Coordinates of C-alpha atoms and ligand atoms in Angstrom, one line a residue:
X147 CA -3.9 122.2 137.7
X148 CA -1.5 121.0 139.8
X149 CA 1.2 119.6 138.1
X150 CA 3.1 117.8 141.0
X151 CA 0.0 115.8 142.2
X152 CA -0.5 114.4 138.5
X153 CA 0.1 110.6 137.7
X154 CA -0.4 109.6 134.2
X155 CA -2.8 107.3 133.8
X156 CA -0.7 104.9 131.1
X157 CA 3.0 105.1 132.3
X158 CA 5.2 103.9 130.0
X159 CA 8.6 106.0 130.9
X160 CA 11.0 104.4 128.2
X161 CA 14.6 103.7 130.0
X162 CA 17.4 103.6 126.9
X163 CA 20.8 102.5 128.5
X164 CA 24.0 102.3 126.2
X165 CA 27.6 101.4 127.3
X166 CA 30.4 103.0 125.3
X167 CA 33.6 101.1 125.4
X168 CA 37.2 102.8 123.8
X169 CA 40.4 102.4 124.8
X170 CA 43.3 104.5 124.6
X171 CA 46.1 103.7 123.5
X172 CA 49.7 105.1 124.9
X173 CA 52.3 104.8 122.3
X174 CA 56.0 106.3 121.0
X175 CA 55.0 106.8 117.3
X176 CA 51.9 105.1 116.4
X177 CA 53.4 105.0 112.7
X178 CA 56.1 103.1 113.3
X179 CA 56.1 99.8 111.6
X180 CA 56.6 97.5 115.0
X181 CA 53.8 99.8 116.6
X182 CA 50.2 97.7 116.2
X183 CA 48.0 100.3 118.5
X184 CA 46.6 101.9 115.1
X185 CA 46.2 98.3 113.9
X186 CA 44.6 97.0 116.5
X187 CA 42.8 99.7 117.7
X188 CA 40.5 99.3 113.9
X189 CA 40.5 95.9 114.0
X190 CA 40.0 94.8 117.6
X191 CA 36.0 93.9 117.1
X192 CA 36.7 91.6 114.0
X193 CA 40.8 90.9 113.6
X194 CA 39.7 88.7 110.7
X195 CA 38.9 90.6 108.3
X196 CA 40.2 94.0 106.7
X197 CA 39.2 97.4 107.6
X198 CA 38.2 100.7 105.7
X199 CA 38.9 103.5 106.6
X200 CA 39.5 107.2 105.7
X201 CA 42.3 109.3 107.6
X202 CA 41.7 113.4 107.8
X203 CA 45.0 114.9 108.9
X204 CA 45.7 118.6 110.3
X205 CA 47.7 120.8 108.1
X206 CA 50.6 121.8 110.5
X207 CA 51.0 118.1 111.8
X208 CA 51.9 117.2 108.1
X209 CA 53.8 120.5 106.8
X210 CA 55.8 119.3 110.6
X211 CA 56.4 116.4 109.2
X212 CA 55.8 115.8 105.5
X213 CA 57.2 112.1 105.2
X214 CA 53.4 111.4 107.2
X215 CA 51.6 110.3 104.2
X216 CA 54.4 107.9 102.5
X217 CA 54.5 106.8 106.7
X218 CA 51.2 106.2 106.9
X219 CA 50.9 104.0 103.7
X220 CA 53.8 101.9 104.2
X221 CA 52.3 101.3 107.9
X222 CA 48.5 100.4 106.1
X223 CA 50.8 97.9 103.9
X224 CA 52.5 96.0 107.0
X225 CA 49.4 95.9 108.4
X226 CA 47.2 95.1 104.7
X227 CA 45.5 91.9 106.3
X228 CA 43.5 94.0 108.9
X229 CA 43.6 97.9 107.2
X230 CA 42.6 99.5 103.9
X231 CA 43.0 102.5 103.3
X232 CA 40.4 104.4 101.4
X233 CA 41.2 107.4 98.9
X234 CA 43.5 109.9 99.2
X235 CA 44.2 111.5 102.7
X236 CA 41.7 114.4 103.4
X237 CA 44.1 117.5 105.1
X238 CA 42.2 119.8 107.1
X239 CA 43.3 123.1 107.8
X240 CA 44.8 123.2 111.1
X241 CA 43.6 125.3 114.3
X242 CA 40.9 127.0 115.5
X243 CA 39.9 128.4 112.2
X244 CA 38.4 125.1 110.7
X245 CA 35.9 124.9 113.5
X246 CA 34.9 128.5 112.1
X247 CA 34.1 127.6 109.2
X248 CA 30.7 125.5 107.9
X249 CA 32.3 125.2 104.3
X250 CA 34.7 122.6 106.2
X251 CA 31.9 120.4 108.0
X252 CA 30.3 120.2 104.6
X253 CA 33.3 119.6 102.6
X254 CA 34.6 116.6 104.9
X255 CA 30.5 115.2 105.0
X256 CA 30.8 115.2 100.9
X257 CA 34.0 113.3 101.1
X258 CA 32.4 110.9 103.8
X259 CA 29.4 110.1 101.1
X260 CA 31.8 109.7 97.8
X261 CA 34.0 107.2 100.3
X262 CA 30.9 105.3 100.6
X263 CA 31.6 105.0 104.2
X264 CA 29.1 102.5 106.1
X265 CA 28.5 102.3 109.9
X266 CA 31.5 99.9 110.5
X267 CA 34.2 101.9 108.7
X268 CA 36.3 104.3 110.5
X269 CA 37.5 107.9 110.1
X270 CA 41.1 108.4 111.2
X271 CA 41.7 111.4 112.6
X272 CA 45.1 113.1 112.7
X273 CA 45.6 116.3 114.3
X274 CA 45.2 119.0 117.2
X275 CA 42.2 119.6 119.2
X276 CA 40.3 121.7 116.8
X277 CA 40.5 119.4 114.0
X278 CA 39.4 116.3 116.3
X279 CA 36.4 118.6 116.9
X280 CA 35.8 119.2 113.8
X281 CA 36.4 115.9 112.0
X282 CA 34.4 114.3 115.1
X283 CA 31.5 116.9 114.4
X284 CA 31.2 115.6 110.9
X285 CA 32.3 111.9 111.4
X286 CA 29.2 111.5 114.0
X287 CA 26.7 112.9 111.8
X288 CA 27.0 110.0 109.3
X289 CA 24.6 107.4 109.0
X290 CA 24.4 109.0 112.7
X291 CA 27.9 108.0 113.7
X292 CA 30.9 106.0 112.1
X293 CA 33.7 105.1 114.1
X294 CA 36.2 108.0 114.8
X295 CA 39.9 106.7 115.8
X296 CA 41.5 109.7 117.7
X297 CA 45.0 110.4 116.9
X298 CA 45.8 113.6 119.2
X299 CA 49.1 115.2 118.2
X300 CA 49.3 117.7 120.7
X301 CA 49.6 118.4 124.7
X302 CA 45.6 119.7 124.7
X303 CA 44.5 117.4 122.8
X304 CA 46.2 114.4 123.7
X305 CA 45.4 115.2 127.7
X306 CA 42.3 116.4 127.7
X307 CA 39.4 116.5 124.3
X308 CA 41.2 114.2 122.8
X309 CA 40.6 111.1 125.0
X310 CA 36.5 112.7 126.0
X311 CA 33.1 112.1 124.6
X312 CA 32.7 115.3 123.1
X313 CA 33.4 116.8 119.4
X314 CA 31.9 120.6 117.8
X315 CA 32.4 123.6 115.4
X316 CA 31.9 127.4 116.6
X317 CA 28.5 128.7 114.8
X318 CA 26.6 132.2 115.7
X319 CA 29.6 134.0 117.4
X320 CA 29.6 131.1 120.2
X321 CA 32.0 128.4 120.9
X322 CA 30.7 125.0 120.4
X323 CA 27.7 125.5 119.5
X324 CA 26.8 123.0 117.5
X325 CA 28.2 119.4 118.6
X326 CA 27.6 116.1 119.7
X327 CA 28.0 113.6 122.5
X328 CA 30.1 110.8 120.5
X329 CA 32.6 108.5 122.6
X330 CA 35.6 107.7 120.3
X331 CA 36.1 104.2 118.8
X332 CA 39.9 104.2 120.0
X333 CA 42.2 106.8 120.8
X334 CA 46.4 106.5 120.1
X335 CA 48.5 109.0 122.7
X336 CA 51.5 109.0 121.1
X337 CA 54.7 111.3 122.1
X338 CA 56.6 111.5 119.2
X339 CA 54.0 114.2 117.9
X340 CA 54.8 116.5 120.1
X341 CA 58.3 116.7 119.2
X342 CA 56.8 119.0 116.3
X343 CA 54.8 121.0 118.2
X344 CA 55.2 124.8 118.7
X345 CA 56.6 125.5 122.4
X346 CA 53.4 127.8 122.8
X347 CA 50.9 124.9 122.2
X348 CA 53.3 123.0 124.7
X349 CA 52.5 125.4 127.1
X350 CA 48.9 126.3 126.2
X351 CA 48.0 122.1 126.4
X352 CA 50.1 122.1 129.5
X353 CA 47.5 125.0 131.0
X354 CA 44.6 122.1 131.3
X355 CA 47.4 119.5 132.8
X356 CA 47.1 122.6 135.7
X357 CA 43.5 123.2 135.7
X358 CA 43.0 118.8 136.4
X359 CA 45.7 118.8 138.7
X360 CA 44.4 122.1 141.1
X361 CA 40.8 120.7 141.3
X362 CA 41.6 116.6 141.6
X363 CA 45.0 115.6 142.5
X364 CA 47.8 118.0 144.5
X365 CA 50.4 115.6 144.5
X366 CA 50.2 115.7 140.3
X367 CA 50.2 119.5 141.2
X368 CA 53.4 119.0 143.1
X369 CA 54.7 117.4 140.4
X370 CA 54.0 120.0 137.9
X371 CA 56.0 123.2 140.4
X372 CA 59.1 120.4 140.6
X373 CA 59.1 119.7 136.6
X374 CA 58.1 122.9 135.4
X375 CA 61.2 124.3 133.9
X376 CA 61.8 120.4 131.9
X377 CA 58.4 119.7 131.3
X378 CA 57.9 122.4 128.5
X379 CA 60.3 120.0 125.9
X380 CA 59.1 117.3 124.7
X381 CA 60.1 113.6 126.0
X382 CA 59.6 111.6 129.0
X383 CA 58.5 114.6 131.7
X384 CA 55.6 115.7 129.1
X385 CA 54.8 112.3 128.3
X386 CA 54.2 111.7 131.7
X387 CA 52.5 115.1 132.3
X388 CA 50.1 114.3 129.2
X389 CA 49.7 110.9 130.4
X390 CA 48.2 111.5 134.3
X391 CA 46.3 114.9 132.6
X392 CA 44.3 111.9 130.4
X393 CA 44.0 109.6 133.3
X394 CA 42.6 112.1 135.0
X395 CA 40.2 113.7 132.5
X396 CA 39.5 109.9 131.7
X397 CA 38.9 108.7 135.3
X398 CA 36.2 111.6 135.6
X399 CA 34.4 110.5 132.4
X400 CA 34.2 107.0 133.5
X401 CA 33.1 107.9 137.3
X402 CA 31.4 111.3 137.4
X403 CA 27.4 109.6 136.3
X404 CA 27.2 111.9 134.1
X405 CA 29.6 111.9 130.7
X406 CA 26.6 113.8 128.6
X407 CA 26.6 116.1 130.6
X408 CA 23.2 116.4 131.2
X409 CA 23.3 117.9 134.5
X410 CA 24.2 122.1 134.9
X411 CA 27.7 121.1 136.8
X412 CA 31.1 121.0 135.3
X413 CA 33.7 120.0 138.0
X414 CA 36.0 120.0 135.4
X415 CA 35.9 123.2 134.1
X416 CA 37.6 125.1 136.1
X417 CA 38.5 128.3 134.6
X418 CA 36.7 127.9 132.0
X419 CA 33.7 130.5 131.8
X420 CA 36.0 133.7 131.2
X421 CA 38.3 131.6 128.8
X422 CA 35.6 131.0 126.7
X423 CA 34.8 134.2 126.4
X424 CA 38.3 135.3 126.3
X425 CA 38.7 133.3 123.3
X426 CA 35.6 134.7 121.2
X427 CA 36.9 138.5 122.0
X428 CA 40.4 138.0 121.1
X429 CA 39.1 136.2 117.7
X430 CA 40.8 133.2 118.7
X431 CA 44.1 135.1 118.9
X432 CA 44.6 133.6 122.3
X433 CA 44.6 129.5 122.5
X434 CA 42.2 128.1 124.4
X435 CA 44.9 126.7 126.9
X436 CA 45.9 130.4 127.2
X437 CA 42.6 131.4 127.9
X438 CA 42.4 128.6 130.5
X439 CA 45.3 129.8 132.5
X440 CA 44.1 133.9 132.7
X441 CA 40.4 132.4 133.6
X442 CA 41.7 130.0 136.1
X443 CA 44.2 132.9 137.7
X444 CA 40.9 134.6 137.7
X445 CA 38.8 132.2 139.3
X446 CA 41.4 131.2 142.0
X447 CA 41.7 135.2 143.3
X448 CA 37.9 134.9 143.0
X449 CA 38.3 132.2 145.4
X450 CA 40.8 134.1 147.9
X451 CA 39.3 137.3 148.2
X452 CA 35.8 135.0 149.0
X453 CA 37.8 132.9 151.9
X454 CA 37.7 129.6 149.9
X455 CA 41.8 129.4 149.3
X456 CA 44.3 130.2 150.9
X457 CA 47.0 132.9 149.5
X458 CA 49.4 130.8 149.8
X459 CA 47.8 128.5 147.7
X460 CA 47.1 130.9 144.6
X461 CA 50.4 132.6 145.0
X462 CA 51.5 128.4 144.0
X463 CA 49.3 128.4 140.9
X464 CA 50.4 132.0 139.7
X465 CA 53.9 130.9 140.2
X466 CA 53.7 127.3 138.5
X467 CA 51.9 129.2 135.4
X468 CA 54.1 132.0 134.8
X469 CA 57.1 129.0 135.3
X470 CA 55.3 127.3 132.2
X471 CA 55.2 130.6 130.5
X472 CA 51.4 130.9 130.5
X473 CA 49.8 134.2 130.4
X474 CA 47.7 135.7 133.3
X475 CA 46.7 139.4 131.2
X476 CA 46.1 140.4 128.0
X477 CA 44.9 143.3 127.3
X478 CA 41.6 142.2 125.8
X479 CA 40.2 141.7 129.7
X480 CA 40.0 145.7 129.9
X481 CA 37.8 145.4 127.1
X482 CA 34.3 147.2 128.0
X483 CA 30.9 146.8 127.0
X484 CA 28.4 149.6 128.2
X485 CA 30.7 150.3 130.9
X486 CA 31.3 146.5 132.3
X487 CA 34.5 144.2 131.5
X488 CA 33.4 142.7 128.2
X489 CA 34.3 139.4 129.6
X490 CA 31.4 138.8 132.5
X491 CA 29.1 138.0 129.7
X492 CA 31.1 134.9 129.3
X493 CA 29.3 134.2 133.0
X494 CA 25.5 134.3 131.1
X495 CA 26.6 132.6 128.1
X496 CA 28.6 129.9 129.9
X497 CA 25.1 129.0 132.1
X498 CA 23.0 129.3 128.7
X499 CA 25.9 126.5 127.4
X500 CA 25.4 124.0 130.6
X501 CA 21.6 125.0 131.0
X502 CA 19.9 125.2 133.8
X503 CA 20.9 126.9 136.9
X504 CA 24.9 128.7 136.8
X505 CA 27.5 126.5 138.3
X506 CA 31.4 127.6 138.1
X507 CA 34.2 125.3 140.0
X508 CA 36.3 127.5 142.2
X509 CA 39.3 126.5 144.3
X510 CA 38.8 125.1 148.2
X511 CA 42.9 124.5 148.2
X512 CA 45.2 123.0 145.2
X513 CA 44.0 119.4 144.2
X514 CA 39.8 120.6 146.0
X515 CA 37.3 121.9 143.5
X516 CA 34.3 123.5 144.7
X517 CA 31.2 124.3 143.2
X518 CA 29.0 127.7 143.3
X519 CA 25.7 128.8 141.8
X520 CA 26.4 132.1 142.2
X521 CA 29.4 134.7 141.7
X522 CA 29.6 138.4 142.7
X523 CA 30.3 141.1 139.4
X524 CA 32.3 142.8 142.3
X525 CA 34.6 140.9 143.5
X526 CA 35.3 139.5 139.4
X527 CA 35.9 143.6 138.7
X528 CA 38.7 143.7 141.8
X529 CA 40.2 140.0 140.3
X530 CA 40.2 141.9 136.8
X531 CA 42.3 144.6 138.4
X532 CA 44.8 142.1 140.5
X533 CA 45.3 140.2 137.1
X534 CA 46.2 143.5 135.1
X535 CA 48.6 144.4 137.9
X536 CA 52.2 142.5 137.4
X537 CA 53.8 140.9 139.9
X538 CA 53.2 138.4 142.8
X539 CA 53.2 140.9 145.5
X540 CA 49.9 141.5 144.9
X541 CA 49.2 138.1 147.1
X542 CA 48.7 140.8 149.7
X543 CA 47.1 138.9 152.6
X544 CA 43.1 139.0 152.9
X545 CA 42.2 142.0 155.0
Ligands
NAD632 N1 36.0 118.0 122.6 C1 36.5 118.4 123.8 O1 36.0 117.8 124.8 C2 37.5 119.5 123.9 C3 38.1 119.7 125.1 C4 39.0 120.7 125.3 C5 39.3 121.5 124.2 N2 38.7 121.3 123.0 C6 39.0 122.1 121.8 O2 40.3 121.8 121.3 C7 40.7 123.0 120.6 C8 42.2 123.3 121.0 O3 43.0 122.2 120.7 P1 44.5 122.3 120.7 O4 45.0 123.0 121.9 O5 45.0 120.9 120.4 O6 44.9 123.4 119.5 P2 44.8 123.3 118.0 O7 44.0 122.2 117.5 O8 44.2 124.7 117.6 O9 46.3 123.2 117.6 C9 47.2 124.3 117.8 C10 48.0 124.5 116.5 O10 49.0 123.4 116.4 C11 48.9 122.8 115.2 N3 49.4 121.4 115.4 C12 48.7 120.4 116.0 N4 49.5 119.4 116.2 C13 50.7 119.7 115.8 C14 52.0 119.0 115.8 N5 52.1 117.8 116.3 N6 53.0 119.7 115.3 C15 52.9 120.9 114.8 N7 51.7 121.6 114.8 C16 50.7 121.0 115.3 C17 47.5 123.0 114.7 O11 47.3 122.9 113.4 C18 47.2 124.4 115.3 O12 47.7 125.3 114.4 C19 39.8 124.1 120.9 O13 38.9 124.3 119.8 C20 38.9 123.5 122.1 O14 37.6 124.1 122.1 C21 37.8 120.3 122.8
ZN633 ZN1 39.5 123.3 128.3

């Protein structure tokens, strides 16, 4: 039968549209007293009445800064005619560990059913990327979604997953794969977290500030090679930094017709398919903003020694990452499995995690993503070998 001349008979095709609305919120301490974005952001659909909510907080943020809790209560009391805060604070272990671990997802769903949360309460959510995942994970999966309120407190998070649709846990040796498609309720940016942040997770969340500026916007780029040695510390330069990564991650969400991401394509994923896999091998030793900078370092020589850049312009992006300290080997990448680099199975397993056909974003010149359905084991192998070789000569010019 041919199935291209058929025409059911009774055509009812069933069109669903729904229109997410959230905004986010830039702030200096969203715990401050005389700061209402936390306020609002809860109570903005009904300001006249009080609002429920539970608050999950990551480990670190609050061992970084332990007056958090007594903060946050005397900030729910200022605010007691639109907030209520519901039982104790849940804290979550911090990093890439809790999205390893299906005793967590559990725990926080039991805690979700004894708060008796309904579809109009809120989960508060305090912490780096991985916990957002995680606490997102399990927020959306009661009564099918309750509203999740975003707090990001750190450069990743706060620039790039943080302020998306997306949240999920690591399950079967693979990164994310279990997770839904749940735009936030609100999401609060604030700087003053990141003055208790590690310098590495500066610089790892600073790695996907890189990737959005080399595929959408060169003259952020330019920005990033002038500010590189002050934007590591936190205050106004990473604030900005964070700020025009989140625009930019935001802008694509909002414009790209497709924030499910039901197509194969992922413009903005540049880098991504061997820092995925980078992560898994090195057991999450490696941050994913880590991983980021070695795949896209990767992807851009890829892109050179195929025509599509310039090496002028990849010498710019090696130089910009090793000025924000980033990595570009670790020895995990001569890692082999039946005689190949361990990490071109992140090539497979990245297509099997977009479905449908492969399609990888390499670099037509900074701020110019391109996209390609195919890549050639070969010319990966040589890039392998550049990026285990130190040193910027190795820019040599394409023969
Ligand atoms: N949902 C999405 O769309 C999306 C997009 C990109 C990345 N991610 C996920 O985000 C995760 C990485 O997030 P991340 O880079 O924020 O790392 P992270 O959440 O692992 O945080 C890094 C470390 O810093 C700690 N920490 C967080 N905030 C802190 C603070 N203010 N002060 C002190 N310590 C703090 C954490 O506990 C952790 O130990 C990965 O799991 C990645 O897959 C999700
Ligand atoms: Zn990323």
């Amino acid at each position: 039968m041919d199935l291209a001349a058929f025409r059911p008979a009774t055509h009812s095709m069933q069109t669903v549209s729904v229109s997410f609305d959230y905004p986010v919120l830039f702030s200096r301490d969203c715990l401050a007293s005389d700061d209402p974005s936390l306020a609002w952001a809860l109570s903005r659909l009904r300001p006249d009445r009080r609002h429920r909510f539970v608050v999950c907080i990551d480990a670190n943020v609050l061992a970084a800064r332990p007056s958090l809790v007594a903060e946050l209560e005397a900030y729910v009391q200022v605010h007691s005619s639109v907030l209520e805060l519901h039982a104790a604070p849940v804290v979550v272990p911090g990093g890439e560990d809790c999205k390893n671990d299906p005793a967590l997802v559990q725990h926080l769903l039991q805690t979700f059913a004894a708060a008796h949360l309904d579809r109009h309460s809120a989960v508060v959510c305090i912490g780096g990327g991985a916990v957002l995942d995680a606490v997102g994970y399990a927020a959306a999966l009661v009564h099918r979604g309750v509203r999740l309120v975003r707090v990001p407190t750190t450069v990743l998070a706060q620039g790039d997953g943080g302020v998306g649709v997306k949240n999920g846990v690591n399950a079967f040796g693979a990164k994310n794969f279990l997770g839904t498609f749940a735009p936030p309720f609100a999401v609060i940016n604030s700087g003053r977290w990141l003055e208790h942040l590690p310098v590495r997770d500066i610089r790892a969340g600073l790695a996907e500030a890189v990737k959005v500026a080399c595929i959408r916007d060169a003259g952020f780029f330019d920005w990033l090679e002038a500010h590189a040695s002050r934007v590591t510390t936190p205050g106004a330069d990473l604030d900005h930094a964070v700020r025009r990564a989140a625009e930019l991650h935001l802008e694509h969400i909002r414009t790209s017709g497709d924030p499910f991401e039901l197509g194969s394509a992922r413009p903005l994923d540049f880098g991504h398919w061997a820092a995925h896999k980078l992560e898994v091998l090195s057991q999450h030793g490696l941050r994913h903003g880590e991983a980021v900078s070695i795949g896209m370092q990767l992807d851009a020589r890829y892109s050179e020694r195929t025509g599509l850049l310039s090496s002028a312009q990849l010498l710019r992006l090696t130089r910009l990452l090793a000025a924000l300290g980033l990595p570009r080997h670790q020895e995990i990448l001569n890692k082999k499995i039946n005689g190949q680099p361990a990490v071109l199975a992140g090539l497979e397993e990245f297509r099997e995690h977009l479905g449908g056909e492969l399609t990888v974003t390499l670099l037509q010149d900074i701020g110019r993503g391109v996209e390609v359905h195919a890549l050639d084991t070969a010319v990966i192998e040589q890039a392998l070998h550049w990026l285990a070789t130190p040193g910027e000569v190795l820019v040599e010019p394409r023969a």
